[in-house]
């Protein structure tokens, strides 16, 4: 689609944490862009709905919806915005997940300002060996998170990689502010939250911040638990190697996190949980405040 080298490898965005767990969560999409195969094409922000933004790296600069149509893919209005708090915000990881499942990797990805959502660490260990990110509700939090616009097939495929360790919820835009770079406030978006809760500091009972250096996180957990050192030590590399080789060990180590009293339950998302067969689309969730001149 472009003569420029916008490959994930050239951009340094090709980390796949599921294959190299200590790179978790990978690098997030740094700017509004269209993921298409192994390329990430920049989008020019305009005071329009997402589908009207030009694809900057296309020689003809079509609108995003025009480019999606030319590729034979659903336009933005029929797609489903999904807030990512972990590796799904990484173009490399998202492309890997979809490709492995035989699904097209054409996905608009936009950093969005989100109020009311904090990023913590899940109260379980993933099959890949890392302790993944999970959201928690924190009304004063103000965070920039990547929102991916998935078509229905992609969303169902992503469900299969998240369930049963996560559930899907809808964040209503009148409760959680979701502000696009254009100024548009989204009417809502999906998000996945951890079923087993969120890791907490033993002293403050506050969620442990997520999204940081995975080796540092795992080393800290090992240093605080003789049982984890016995099961997964002596170091983060050993932790991930042992987890990937033994599913029963992963289950037992996850139980140790709970037995140590390090996991807070995730109940605040339950009123927003939505795993119904009918999916909300971008068109079903209109902008809230009329901030864009052409929003009808």
Short mmCIF file of C-alpha atoms in Angstrom, two decimals:
data_model
loop_
_atom_site.label_atom_id
_atom_site.label_comp_id
_atom_site.label_asym_id
_atom_site.label_seq_id
_atom_site.Cartn_x
_atom_site.Cartn_y
_atom_site.Cartn_z
CA UNK A 1 0.00 0.00 0.00
CA UNK A 2 2.97 2.31 0.52
CA UNK A 3 6.43 2.79 -0.92
CA UNK A 4 7.86 3.73 2.50
CA UNK A 5 9.19 1.06 4.83
CA UNK A 6 6.46 1.01 7.42
CA UNK A 7 7.04 -2.61 8.38
CA UNK A 8 6.74 -3.47 12.06
CA UNK A 9 10.35 -4.63 12.01
CA UNK A 10 11.59 -1.32 10.59
CA UNK A 11 9.56 0.59 13.19
CA UNK A 12 10.81 -1.57 16.07
CA UNK A 13 7.25 -2.71 16.79
CA UNK A 14 7.58 -6.40 15.94
CA UNK A 15 8.00 -7.76 19.50
CA UNK A 16 5.74 -10.76 20.12
CA UNK A 17 5.57 -11.24 23.90
CA UNK A 18 3.74 -14.56 23.61
CA UNK A 19 6.97 -15.89 22.05
CA UNK A 20 9.41 -13.80 24.11
CA UNK A 21 7.58 -13.35 27.42
CA UNK A 22 10.10 -11.07 29.10
CA UNK A 23 9.38 -8.45 26.41
CA UNK A 24 5.78 -8.20 27.67
CA UNK A 25 3.76 -6.06 27.03
CA UNK A 26 5.67 -5.07 23.89
CA UNK A 27 5.66 -1.58 22.43
CA UNK A 28 2.20 -0.07 21.93
CA UNK A 29 1.11 1.68 18.74
CA UNK A 30 2.73 5.11 19.23
CA UNK A 31 0.29 7.11 17.08
CA UNK A 32 -3.00 6.66 15.21
CA UNK A 33 -2.33 4.05 12.54
CA UNK A 34 -3.74 1.27 10.40
CA UNK A 35 -2.21 -2.14 11.03
CA UNK A 36 -2.29 -4.02 7.73
CA UNK A 37 -0.37 -7.27 7.59
CA UNK A 38 3.14 -6.50 8.80
CA UNK A 39 2.85 -2.75 8.11
CA UNK A 40 1.67 0.11 10.31
CA UNK A 41 0.42 3.06 8.25
CA UNK A 42 -0.01 6.44 9.91
CA UNK A 43 -3.38 8.17 10.03
CA UNK A 44 -3.74 11.96 9.90
CA UNK A 45 -6.03 13.12 12.69
CA UNK A 46 -8.90 15.28 11.47
CA UNK A 47 -11.95 16.78 13.26
CA UNK A 48 -13.99 13.90 11.84
CA UNK A 49 -15.13 10.45 12.83
CA UNK A 50 -12.32 7.92 12.51
CA UNK A 51 -13.34 6.67 9.06
CA UNK A 52 -12.71 10.13 7.57
CA UNK A 53 -9.07 10.39 8.67
CA UNK A 54 -6.62 10.18 5.73
CA UNK A 55 -4.12 7.32 5.53
CA UNK A 56 -0.96 9.44 5.50
CA UNK A 57 1.39 6.72 4.24
CA UNK A 58 -0.78 5.78 1.25
CA UNK A 59 0.34 7.54 -1.97
CA UNK A 60 -3.25 8.59 -2.73
CA UNK A 61 -4.09 9.56 0.89
CA UNK A 62 -7.57 7.96 0.86
CA UNK A 63 -9.78 8.18 3.91
CA UNK A 64 -9.48 5.24 6.29
CA UNK A 65 -12.92 3.95 5.27
CA UNK A 66 -11.98 4.21 1.60
CA UNK A 67 -8.77 2.28 2.25
CA UNK A 68 -10.62 -0.42 4.20
CA UNK A 69 -13.19 -0.75 1.43
CA UNK A 70 -10.45 -1.09 -1.19
CA UNK A 71 -8.95 -3.89 0.90
CA UNK A 72 -12.33 -5.63 1.10
CA UNK A 73 -12.54 -5.09 4.86
CA UNK A 74 -15.37 -3.67 7.02
CA UNK A 75 -15.39 0.10 7.45
CA UNK A 76 -14.87 1.67 10.86
CA UNK A 77 -18.56 2.19 11.62
CA UNK A 78 -19.15 -1.57 11.54
CA UNK A 79 -16.12 -2.30 13.71
CA UNK A 80 -15.91 -2.65 17.49
CA UNK A 81 -13.62 -0.37 19.54
CA UNK A 82 -11.64 -2.34 22.14
CA UNK A 83 -9.49 -0.70 24.82
CA UNK A 84 -6.19 -2.55 25.37
CA UNK A 85 -4.26 -2.47 28.64
CA UNK A 86 -1.62 -5.10 27.86
CA UNK A 87 0.01 -6.70 24.85
CA UNK A 88 -3.05 -6.28 22.61
CA UNK A 89 -1.89 -2.66 22.29
CA UNK A 90 1.29 -3.96 20.63
CA UNK A 91 0.96 -4.20 16.83
CA UNK A 92 3.40 -7.11 16.80
CA UNK A 93 1.45 -9.13 19.34
CA UNK A 94 -1.95 -8.33 17.83
CA UNK A 95 -0.76 -9.25 14.33
CA UNK A 96 0.72 -12.49 15.64
CA UNK A 97 -2.48 -13.49 17.45
CA UNK A 98 -4.70 -12.86 14.44
CA UNK A 99 -2.31 -14.46 11.94
CA UNK A 100 -1.98 -17.58 14.10
CA UNK A 101 -5.78 -17.91 14.05
CA UNK A 102 -5.96 -17.37 10.28
CA UNK A 103 -7.66 -13.96 10.63
CA UNK A 104 -6.96 -10.82 8.59
CA UNK A 105 -4.70 -8.37 10.41
CA UNK A 106 -6.23 -5.14 9.09
CA UNK A 107 -6.94 -3.12 12.26
CA UNK A 108 -7.08 0.64 12.96
CA UNK A 109 -5.24 1.38 16.23
CA UNK A 110 -5.56 4.74 18.02
CA UNK A 111 -4.07 5.98 21.34
CA UNK A 112 -7.05 7.34 23.29
CA UNK A 113 -7.20 9.28 26.56
CA UNK A 114 -9.16 7.20 29.07
CA UNK A 115 -10.39 8.46 32.43
CA UNK A 116 -11.44 6.12 35.20
CA UNK A 117 -9.33 3.08 34.28
CA UNK A 118 -6.05 2.11 35.94
CA UNK A 119 -3.63 -0.51 34.62
CA UNK A 120 -2.60 -3.24 37.03
CA UNK A 121 -1.22 -6.78 36.92
CA UNK A 122 -3.48 -9.80 36.58
CA UNK A 123 -3.87 -12.17 39.49
CA UNK A 124 -2.86 -15.12 37.33
CA UNK A 125 0.11 -16.26 35.25
CA UNK A 126 -0.45 -16.54 31.52
CA UNK A 127 0.37 -19.71 29.54
CA UNK A 128 3.18 -17.74 27.87
CA UNK A 129 4.79 -17.26 31.28
CA UNK A 130 4.28 -13.56 31.91
CA UNK A 131 2.03 -11.82 34.43
CA UNK A 132 -0.22 -9.87 32.08
CA UNK A 133 -1.82 -6.48 32.51
CA UNK A 134 -5.42 -6.06 33.57
CA UNK A 135 -7.56 -2.96 34.10
CA UNK A 136 -9.14 -1.87 37.34
CA UNK A 137 -11.57 0.93 38.00
CA UNK A 138 -9.89 4.02 39.45
CA UNK A 139 -12.09 7.09 39.05
CA UNK A 140 -9.18 9.56 39.27
CA UNK A 141 -6.98 7.75 36.74
CA UNK A 142 -6.18 9.52 33.46
CA UNK A 143 -4.31 7.24 31.06
CA UNK A 144 -3.56 6.98 27.36
CA UNK A 145 -4.47 3.51 26.10
CA UNK A 146 -4.62 2.06 22.60
CA UNK A 147 -8.07 1.38 21.19
CA UNK A 148 -8.25 -1.13 18.33
CA UNK A 149 -11.19 -1.15 15.92
CA UNK A 150 -11.81 -4.87 15.31
CA UNK A 151 -14.29 -6.40 12.91
CA UNK A 152 -16.64 -9.07 14.27
CA UNK A 153 -14.43 -11.98 13.18
CA UNK A 154 -11.37 -10.39 14.77
CA UNK A 155 -13.21 -9.67 18.02
CA UNK A 156 -14.45 -13.26 18.31
CA UNK A 157 -10.92 -14.46 17.58
CA UNK A 158 -9.52 -12.19 20.29
CA UNK A 159 -12.16 -13.53 22.69
CA UNK A 160 -10.71 -17.00 22.14
CA UNK A 161 -7.26 -15.79 23.24
CA UNK A 162 -8.62 -14.03 26.37
CA UNK A 163 -11.34 -16.34 27.74
CA UNK A 164 -11.59 -17.83 30.35
CA UNK A 165 -8.89 -15.83 32.14
CA UNK A 166 -10.58 -12.57 31.13
CA UNK A 167 -14.13 -11.38 30.58
CA UNK A 168 -15.31 -8.70 28.19
CA UNK A 169 -17.13 -5.58 29.38
CA UNK A 170 -18.53 -2.43 27.76
CA UNK A 171 -17.25 0.86 29.15
CA UNK A 172 -20.08 3.42 28.75
CA UNK A 173 -18.70 6.72 27.55
CA UNK A 174 -20.83 8.73 29.95
CA UNK A 175 -19.12 6.99 32.89
CA UNK A 176 -15.58 6.57 31.50
CA UNK A 177 -14.32 9.43 29.34
CA UNK A 178 -12.78 8.07 26.13
CA UNK A 179 -11.34 11.01 24.19
CA UNK A 180 -9.94 10.57 20.69
CA UNK A 181 -7.02 12.71 19.43
CA UNK A 182 -9.63 14.51 17.30
CA UNK A 183 -11.52 15.58 20.43
CA UNK A 184 -14.37 13.15 19.83
CA UNK A 185 -15.66 11.48 22.99
CA UNK A 186 -16.51 7.88 22.23
CA UNK A 187 -19.92 6.63 23.29
CA UNK A 188 -18.30 3.48 24.65
CA UNK A 189 -15.79 0.72 24.03
CA UNK A 190 -15.11 -2.88 24.97
CA UNK A 191 -12.42 -3.88 27.47
CA UNK A 192 -11.17 -7.21 28.87
CA UNK A 193 -10.76 -7.56 32.66
CA UNK A 194 -9.07 -10.31 34.65
CA UNK A 195 -11.38 -12.90 36.20
CA UNK A 196 -8.89 -13.70 38.98
CA UNK A 197 -8.50 -10.10 40.05
CA UNK A 198 -5.51 -7.80 40.24
CA UNK A 199 -2.19 -8.10 42.09
CA UNK A 200 -1.95 -5.82 45.11
CA UNK A 201 0.82 -4.47 47.28
CA UNK A 202 0.87 -6.50 50.49
CA UNK A 203 1.16 -3.39 52.68
CA UNK A 204 -1.07 -0.80 51.00
CA UNK A 205 -3.55 -3.23 49.34
CA UNK A 206 -3.33 -0.98 46.28
CA UNK A 207 -3.03 -2.55 42.81
CA UNK A 208 0.53 -3.13 41.62
CA UNK A 209 1.11 -0.92 38.52
CA UNK A 210 1.12 -2.87 35.27
CA UNK A 211 2.78 -2.30 31.94
CA UNK A 212 6.33 -1.99 33.28
CA UNK A 213 9.42 -4.16 32.96
CA UNK A 214 8.34 -7.81 33.12
CA UNK A 215 11.71 -9.10 34.38
CA UNK A 216 11.58 -6.63 37.26
CA UNK A 217 8.02 -7.68 38.13
CA UNK A 218 8.81 -11.40 38.15
CA UNK A 219 12.05 -10.87 40.09
CA UNK A 220 10.12 -8.93 42.73
CA UNK A 221 7.54 -11.70 43.11
CA UNK A 222 10.28 -14.31 43.41
CA UNK A 223 12.09 -12.28 46.06
CA UNK A 224 8.95 -12.08 48.21
CA UNK A 225 7.87 -15.72 48.05
CA UNK A 226 9.94 -18.77 48.98
CA UNK A 227 7.20 -20.95 47.49
CA UNK A 228 7.43 -19.19 44.12
CA UNK A 229 11.22 -19.50 44.19
CA UNK A 230 10.83 -23.21 44.83
CA UNK A 231 8.36 -23.63 41.98
CA UNK A 232 9.69 -21.15 39.40
CA UNK A 233 13.11 -19.86 40.45
CA UNK A 234 15.81 -18.88 40.43
CA UNK A 235 15.19 -15.96 38.06
CA UNK A 236 12.67 -14.52 35.56
CA UNK A 237 14.13 -16.52 32.66
CA UNK A 238 13.72 -19.71 34.67
CA UNK A 239 10.18 -18.66 35.63
CA UNK A 240 9.03 -18.26 32.03
CA UNK A 241 10.83 -21.41 30.85
CA UNK A 242 9.21 -23.58 33.52
CA UNK A 243 5.73 -22.12 33.06
CA UNK A 244 5.78 -22.67 29.30
CA UNK A 245 6.78 -26.30 29.78
CA UNK A 246 4.25 -27.29 32.47
CA UNK A 247 0.58 -26.22 32.54
CA UNK A 248 0.03 -27.81 35.96
CA UNK A 249 2.90 -25.76 37.36
CA UNK A 250 1.29 -22.58 36.00
CA UNK A 251 -1.97 -23.42 37.75
CA UNK A 252 -0.17 -24.13 41.04
CA UNK A 253 1.91 -20.94 40.86
CA UNK A 254 -1.24 -18.90 40.18
CA UNK A 255 -2.78 -20.45 43.30
CA UNK A 256 0.28 -19.37 45.28
CA UNK A 257 -0.39 -15.73 44.33
CA UNK A 258 -3.85 -15.99 45.88
CA UNK A 259 -2.70 -17.93 48.94
CA UNK A 260 -0.13 -15.22 49.64
CA UNK A 261 -2.96 -12.66 49.86
CA UNK A 262 -1.62 -10.69 46.91
CA UNK A 263 -4.77 -10.69 44.77
CA UNK A 264 -7.67 -8.24 45.01
CA UNK A 265 -11.00 -9.38 43.50
CA UNK A 266 -12.31 -7.64 40.39
CA UNK A 267 -15.99 -6.96 41.07
CA UNK A 268 -16.30 -3.33 39.92
CA UNK A 269 -16.48 -4.39 36.26
CA UNK A 270 -19.33 -6.85 36.76
CA UNK A 271 -22.11 -4.29 36.11
CA UNK A 272 -20.50 -3.62 32.71
CA UNK A 273 -19.82 -7.26 31.73
CA UNK A 274 -21.19 -8.06 28.28
CA UNK A 275 -20.42 -11.27 26.43
CA UNK A 276 -23.65 -11.42 24.45
CA UNK A 277 -23.81 -12.66 20.86
CA UNK A 278 -24.92 -9.20 19.68
CA UNK A 279 -21.90 -6.90 19.41
CA UNK A 280 -21.87 -3.11 19.77
CA UNK A 281 -20.23 -1.28 16.87
CA UNK A 282 -18.69 2.19 16.54
CA UNK A 283 -21.90 3.33 14.78
CA UNK A 284 -23.98 1.93 17.66
CA UNK A 285 -21.99 4.03 20.14
CA UNK A 286 -22.28 7.60 18.82
CA UNK A 287 -20.08 10.40 20.10
CA UNK A 288 -21.41 11.97 23.27
CA UNK A 289 -20.89 15.69 23.20
CA UNK A 290 -21.12 16.91 19.62
CA UNK A 291 -17.47 17.98 19.76
CA UNK A 292 -16.96 17.27 16.09
CA UNK A 293 -18.69 19.52 13.56
CA UNK A 294 -19.92 16.75 11.28
CA UNK A 295 -21.25 14.32 13.90
CA UNK A 296 -24.90 13.77 13.09
#
